[in-house]
């Protein structure tokens, strides 16, 4: 329904503009009427399209603001155009001004063309970028490959963890206890290879990718079916039990990778006397080298006892968990919003294309110089497109800005994933837009040269004559000397 509304508005805009130009040429509208009328024709449907998209995304406030600001302003310009037209009809010397009105009509057509081409030049790279992004995000295989490579692989996951800890420090809630701050600091200092050595026995890469594939299938099925909640089951109990299968490995790993404060002398004395504790916290210190190996076994027993006291569910049903947090109406509305956004992203390119078609029709019907206006159109698309895709040339700065913008709304893990996946999405968009923009610039320059070849040739001839004349004067001067 939303897509049909946008297409209808675009068609209405193109037809309104076409008939306005025909009427204006026939009746010789003034420059003021041209300016007000064209502005009204652009703003009123733009505000309506803004509202339709905002309502589709569940943002009624933005929809009302779009109608109020854009369509309301367009209505004001429409009234001004009507008032200007009424005044021109009452002018007593109307017949004596036909030549001026003809030139005014031409100026109005030129203004209309420039506005159409400019708006299309701004919207086209945005629309194509959105379509490219929607195509990648809407493809289950592409998303799975991206997350597998940039998030869950042995090479990527340690970096995600480190970046998450860094963003938690920058943007997250400050840890309330000393123990939490120490744990955060110690995890930040673990080498990536050591993180992999800890993770692989618990949840190896193959199982991480299997969970990712199941999640992708679940979300895809949820979006394309009548399911209220995505159906997926996780088994945290299995992974937690694996964590405690080899407690001695865990203790050795902690002593190797965590920079712990020195163990207190009183605790060391008790351990030397053979008095070992069941509380693992007593072992969380750097022991003297003389007793470090001796502490591995009792520390492992204490850790195993502590892990056994933690209750972890054997399985978690995602649908049951979501049902407790989100109502059926809310999640159905969110699903509809996601589908609408992907649909709008996929078809957003239609609007700038329709604007360019409208401009082309005006160029042909008003018998404008074809090569000249095509050159102007392509150059405008190329120049404005180059400005629009400038963030793709500064990938680091763009990603940094995106992360900072999302820091108030997204948790630290989501920011870390955004940091490592967004460059891939931006590069994917750049693969389409950069060659397209450069091609438009080159073709536009060629057409401009064709359109003004007489002037270019005349300029070269003038330079050639001046050069020959100067050379001739030098030769005459030399002969006289």
CSV table of N, CA, C and O in Angstrom, one decimal, residues 43-112:
chain,number,residue,atom,x,y,z
A,43,UNK,N,6.8,20.8,-3.5
A,43,UNK,CA,6.7,20.7,-2.0
A,43,UNK,C,5.5,19.9,-1.6
A,43,UNK,O,5.6,19.1,-0.6
A,44,UNK,N,4.3,20.1,-2.2
A,44,UNK,CA,3.1,19.4,-1.7
A,44,UNK,C,3.2,17.9,-1.8
A,44,UNK,O,3.0,17.2,-0.8
A,45,UNK,N,3.6,17.3,-3.0
A,45,UNK,CA,3.7,15.9,-3.0
A,45,UNK,C,4.9,15.3,-2.2
A,45,UNK,O,4.8,14.2,-1.7
A,46,UNK,N,5.9,16.1,-2.1
A,46,UNK,CA,7.1,15.7,-1.3
A,46,UNK,C,6.6,15.5,0.2
A,46,UNK,O,7.0,14.6,0.8
A,47,UNK,N,5.9,16.5,0.7
A,47,UNK,CA,5.4,16.4,2.1
A,47,UNK,C,4.5,15.2,2.2
A,47,UNK,O,4.5,14.5,3.3
A,48,UNK,N,3.6,14.9,1.2
A,48,UNK,CA,2.7,13.8,1.3
A,48,UNK,C,3.5,12.5,1.3
A,48,UNK,O,3.2,11.5,2.0
A,49,UNK,N,4.6,12.4,0.4
A,49,UNK,CA,5.4,11.2,0.4
A,49,UNK,C,6.1,11.0,1.7
A,49,UNK,O,6.3,9.9,2.2
A,50,UNK,N,6.6,12.1,2.3
A,50,UNK,CA,7.3,12.0,3.6
A,50,UNK,C,6.3,11.4,4.6
A,50,UNK,O,6.7,10.6,5.4
A,51,UNK,N,5.1,11.9,4.6
A,51,UNK,CA,4.1,11.5,5.6
A,51,UNK,C,3.8,10.0,5.4
A,51,UNK,O,3.7,9.2,6.3
A,52,UNK,N,3.6,9.6,4.1
A,52,UNK,CA,3.3,8.2,3.8
A,52,UNK,C,4.4,7.2,4.4
A,52,UNK,O,4.1,6.2,5.0
A,53,UNK,N,5.6,7.6,4.1
A,53,UNK,CA,6.8,6.8,4.6
A,53,UNK,C,6.9,6.8,6.1
A,53,UNK,O,7.1,5.8,6.7
A,54,UNK,N,6.6,8.0,6.7
A,54,UNK,CA,6.7,8.0,8.2
A,54,UNK,C,5.6,7.2,8.9
A,54,UNK,O,5.8,6.5,9.9
A,55,UNK,N,4.4,7.3,8.3
A,55,UNK,CA,3.3,6.5,8.9
A,55,UNK,C,3.6,5.0,8.7
A,55,UNK,O,3.3,4.2,9.6
A,56,UNK,N,4.2,4.6,7.6
A,56,UNK,CA,4.6,3.3,7.4
A,56,UNK,C,5.6,2.8,8.4
A,56,UNK,O,5.6,1.6,8.7
A,57,UNK,N,6.5,3.7,8.8
A,57,UNK,CA,7.5,3.3,9.8
A,57,UNK,C,7.1,3.5,11.2
A,57,UNK,O,7.9,3.3,12.2
A,58,UNK,N,5.8,3.8,11.4
A,58,UNK,CA,5.3,4.0,12.8
A,58,UNK,C,5.7,5.2,13.4
A,58,UNK,O,5.9,5.3,14.7
A,59,UNK,N,6.0,6.3,12.7
A,59,UNK,CA,6.4,7.6,13.2
A,59,UNK,C,5.4,8.7,12.9
A,59,UNK,O,5.6,9.5,12.0
A,60,UNK,N,4.2,8.7,13.5
A,60,UNK,CA,3.2,9.6,13.2
A,60,UNK,C,3.6,11.1,13.4
A,60,UNK,O,3.2,12.0,12.6
A,61,UNK,N,4.4,11.4,14.4
A,61,UNK,CA,4.8,12.7,14.6
A,61,UNK,C,5.6,13.3,13.4
A,61,UNK,O,5.4,14.4,13.0
A,62,UNK,N,6.6,12.5,12.9
A,62,UNK,CA,7.3,12.9,11.8
A,62,UNK,C,6.4,13.0,10.5
A,62,UNK,O,6.7,13.9,9.7
A,63,UNK,N,5.4,12.2,10.4
A,63,UNK,CA,4.5,12.3,9.3
A,63,UNK,C,3.7,13.7,9.4
A,63,UNK,O,3.6,14.4,8.4
A,64,UNK,N,3.2,14.0,10.5
A,64,UNK,CA,2.5,15.3,10.7
A,64,UNK,C,3.4,16.5,10.4
A,64,UNK,O,3.0,17.5,9.8
A,65,UNK,N,4.6,16.4,10.9
A,65,UNK,CA,5.6,17.5,10.7
A,65,UNK,C,5.9,17.6,9.2
A,65,UNK,O,6.0,18.7,8.7
A,66,UNK,N,6.0,16.5,8.5
A,66,UNK,CA,6.2,16.6,7.0
A,66,UNK,C,5.1,17.2,6.3
A,66,UNK,O,5.3,18.1,5.4
A,67,UNK,N,3.9,16.9,6.7
A,67,UNK,CA,2.7,17.5,6.0
A,67,UNK,C,2.7,19.0,6.4
A,67,UNK,O,2.4,19.9,5.5
A,68,UNK,N,2.9,19.3,7.7
A,68,UNK,CA,2.8,20.7,8.1
A,68,UNK,C,3.9,21.6,7.4
A,68,UNK,O,3.6,22.7,6.9
A,69,UNK,N,5.1,21.1,7.4
A,69,UNK,CA,6.3,21.9,7.0
A,69,UNK,C,6.3,22.0,5.4
A,69,UNK,O,6.2,23.0,4.8
A,70,UNK,N,6.4,20.8,4.8
A,70,UNK,CA,6.6,20.7,3.4
A,70,UNK,C,5.3,21.0,2.6
A,70,UNK,O,5.2,21.9,1.8
A,71,UNK,N,4.2,20.2,2.9
A,71,UNK,CA,3.0,20.4,2.1
A,71,UNK,C,2.3,21.7,2.5
A,71,UNK,O,1.8,22.4,1.7
A,72,UNK,N,2.4,22.1,3.8
A,72,UNK,CA,1.9,23.4,4.2
A,72,UNK,C,2.6,24.6,3.5
A,72,UNK,O,1.9,25.5,3.0
A,73,UNK,N,3.9,24.5,3.4
A,73,UNK,CA,4.7,25.5,2.7
A,73,UNK,C,4.3,25.5,1.2
A,73,UNK,O,4.2,26.6,0.6
A,74,UNK,N,4.2,24.3,0.7
A,74,UNK,CA,3.8,24.2,-0.7
A,74,UNK,C,2.4,24.8,-1.0
A,74,UNK,O,2.2,25.5,-2.0
A,75,UNK,N,1.5,24.7,0.0
A,75,UNK,CA,0.2,25.2,-0.2
A,75,UNK,C,0.2,26.8,-0.2
A,75,UNK,O,-0.4,27.5,-1.0
A,76,UNK,N,1.1,27.3,0.7
A,76,UNK,CA,1.3,28.8,0.7
A,76,UNK,C,1.8,29.3,-0.6
A,76,UNK,O,1.4,30.3,-1.2
A,77,UNK,N,2.8,28.6,-1.2
A,77,UNK,CA,3.4,29.0,-2.5
A,77,UNK,C,2.3,28.8,-3.6
A,77,UNK,O,2.3,29.6,-4.5
A,78,UNK,N,1.4,27.8,-3.4
A,78,UNK,CA,0.4,27.7,-4.4
A,78,UNK,C,-0.6,28.8,-4.4
A,78,UNK,O,-1.0,29.3,-5.4
A,79,UNK,N,-0.9,29.3,-3.2
A,79,UNK,CA,-1.8,30.5,-3.0
A,79,UNK,C,-1.1,31.7,-3.6
A,79,UNK,O,-1.8,32.6,-4.2
A,80,UNK,N,0.2,31.8,-3.3
A,80,UNK,CA,0.9,33.0,-3.9
A,80,UNK,C,0.9,32.9,-5.4
A,80,UNK,O,0.8,34.0,-6.1
A,81,UNK,N,1.1,31.7,-6.0
A,81,UNK,CA,1.0,31.6,-7.4
A,81,UNK,C,-0.3,32.0,-8.0
A,81,UNK,O,-0.4,32.6,-9.0
A,82,UNK,N,-1.4,31.5,-7.3
A,82,UNK,CA,-2.7,31.8,-7.7
A,82,UNK,C,-3.0,33.3,-7.7
A,82,UNK,O,-3.6,33.9,-8.6
A,83,UNK,N,-2.5,34.0,-6.6
A,83,UNK,CA,-2.7,35.4,-6.4
A,83,UNK,C,-1.9,36.2,-7.5
A,83,UNK,O,-2.4,37.1,-8.1
A,84,UNK,N,-0.7,35.7,-7.8
A,84,UNK,CA,0.1,36.3,-8.9
A,84,UNK,C,-0.5,36.2,-10.2
A,84,UNK,O,-0.5,37.1,-11.1
A,85,UNK,N,-1.1,35.0,-10.5
A,85,UNK,CA,-1.8,34.8,-11.8
A,85,UNK,C,-3.1,35.6,-11.9
A,85,UNK,O,-3.3,36.2,-13.0
A,86,UNK,N,-3.8,35.8,-10.8
A,86,UNK,CA,-5.0,36.7,-10.8
A,86,UNK,C,-4.6,38.1,-11.1
A,86,UNK,O,-5.3,38.8,-11.9
A,87,UNK,N,-3.5,38.6,-10.6
A,87,UNK,CA,-3.1,39.9,-10.8
A,87,UNK,C,-2.7,40.1,-12.3
A,87,UNK,O,-3.0,41.1,-12.9
A,88,UNK,N,-2.0,39.1,-12.9
A,88,UNK,CA,-1.5,39.2,-14.2
A,88,UNK,C,-2.7,39.2,-15.2
A,88,UNK,O,-2.7,39.9,-16.3
A,89,UNK,N,-3.8,38.5,-14.9
A,89,UNK,CA,-5.0,38.5,-15.7
A,89,UNK,C,-5.7,39.9,-15.7
A,89,UNK,O,-6.3,40.2,-16.7
A,90,UNK,N,-5.6,40.6,-14.6
A,90,UNK,CA,-6.2,41.9,-14.5
A,90,UNK,C,-5.4,43.0,-15.1
A,90,UNK,O,-5.8,44.2,-15.1
A,91,UNK,N,-4.2,42.7,-15.6
A,91,UNK,CA,-3.3,43.7,-16.1
A,91,UNK,C,-3.8,44.3,-17.4
A,91,UNK,O,-4.1,43.6,-18.3
A,92,UNK,N,-3.9,45.6,-17.6
A,92,UNK,CA,-4.6,46.2,-18.8
A,92,UNK,C,-3.7,46.0,-20.0
A,92,UNK,O,-4.2,46.1,-21.1
A,93,UNK,N,-2.4,45.9,-19.9
A,93,UNK,CA,-1.5,45.9,-21.1
A,93,UNK,C,-1.1,44.5,-21.4
A,93,UNK,O,0.1,44.3,-21.8
A,94,UNK,N,-1.9,43.5,-21.1
A,94,UNK,CA,-1.5,42.1,-21.3
A,94,UNK,C,-1.1,41.8,-22.7
A,94,UNK,O,-0.1,41.1,-23.0
A,95,UNK,N,-1.8,42.3,-23.7
A,95,UNK,CA,-1.6,42.0,-25.1
A,95,UNK,C,-0.2,42.6,-25.6
A,95,UNK,O,0.4,42.0,-26.5
A,96,UNK,N,0.2,43.7,-24.9
A,96,UNK,CA,1.4,44.3,-25.3
A,96,UNK,C,2.7,43.7,-24.8
A,96,UNK,O,3.8,44.1,-25.1
A,97,UNK,N,2.4,42.7,-23.9
A,97,UNK,CA,3.5,42.1,-23.2
A,97,UNK,C,3.8,40.6,-23.6
A,97,UNK,O,4.4,39.9,-22.9
A,98,UNK,N,3.3,40.3,-24.8
A,98,UNK,CA,3.4,38.9,-25.3
A,98,UNK,C,4.9,38.4,-25.4
A,98,UNK,O,5.2,37.3,-25.0
A,99,UNK,N,5.7,39.3,-25.9
A,99,UNK,CA,7.1,38.9,-26.1
A,99,UNK,C,7.8,38.7,-24.7
A,99,UNK,O,8.6,37.8,-24.5
A,100,UNK,N,7.5,39.6,-23.8
A,100,UNK,CA,8.1,39.4,-22.4
A,100,UNK,C,7.6,38.2,-21.8
A,100,UNK,O,8.3,37.5,-21.1
A,101,UNK,N,6.3,37.9,-22.0
A,101,UNK,CA,5.7,36.7,-21.4
A,101,UNK,C,6.4,35.4,-22.0
A,101,UNK,O,6.5,34.4,-21.3
A,102,UNK,N,6.7,35.4,-23.3
A,102,UNK,CA,7.3,34.3,-23.9
A,102,UNK,C,8.7,34.0,-23.3
A,102,UNK,O,9.0,32.9,-23.0
A,103,UNK,N,9.5,35.1,-23.1
A,103,UNK,CA,10.8,34.9,-22.5
A,103,UNK,C,10.6,34.5,-21.0
A,103,UNK,O,11.4,33.7,-20.5
A,104,UNK,N,9.6,35.0,-20.3
A,104,UNK,CA,9.3,34.6,-19.0
A,104,UNK,C,9.0,33.1,-18.9
A,104,UNK,O,9.4,32.4,-18.0
A,105,UNK,N,8.2,32.6,-19.9
A,105,UNK,CA,7.8,31.2,-19.9
A,105,UNK,C,9.1,30.4,-20.1
A,105,UNK,O,9.2,29.3,-19.4
A,106,UNK,N,10.0,30.8,-20.9
A,106,UNK,CA,11.2,30.1,-21.1
A,106,UNK,C,12.0,30.0,-19.8
A,106,UNK,O,12.6,29.0,-19.5
A,107,UNK,N,12.1,31.2,-19.2
A,107,UNK,CA,12.8,31.2,-17.9
A,107,UNK,C,12.2,30.3,-16.9
A,107,UNK,O,12.8,29.6,-16.1
A,108,UNK,N,10.8,30.2,-16.9
A,108,UNK,CA,10.1,29.3,-15.9
A,108,UNK,C,10.4,27.9,-16.2
A,108,UNK,O,10.6,27.1,-15.3
A,109,UNK,N,10.5,27.5,-17.5
A,109,UNK,CA,10.8,26.1,-17.9
A,109,UNK,C,12.2,25.8,-17.4
A,109,UNK,O,12.5,24.7,-16.9
A,110,UNK,N,13.1,26.8,-17.6
A,110,UNK,CA,14.5,26.6,-17.2
A,110,UNK,C,14.6,26.3,-15.7
A,110,UNK,O,15.3,25.4,-15.2
A,111,UNK,N,13.9,27.2,-14.9
A,111,UNK,CA,13.9,27.0,-13.5
A,111,UNK,C,13.3,25.6,-13.1
A,111,UNK,O,13.9,24.9,-12.2
A,112,UNK,N,12.2,25.2,-13.8
A,112,UNK,CA,11.6,23.9,-13.5
A,112,UNK,C,12.6,22.8,-13.7
A,112,UNK,O,12.8,21.8,-13.0
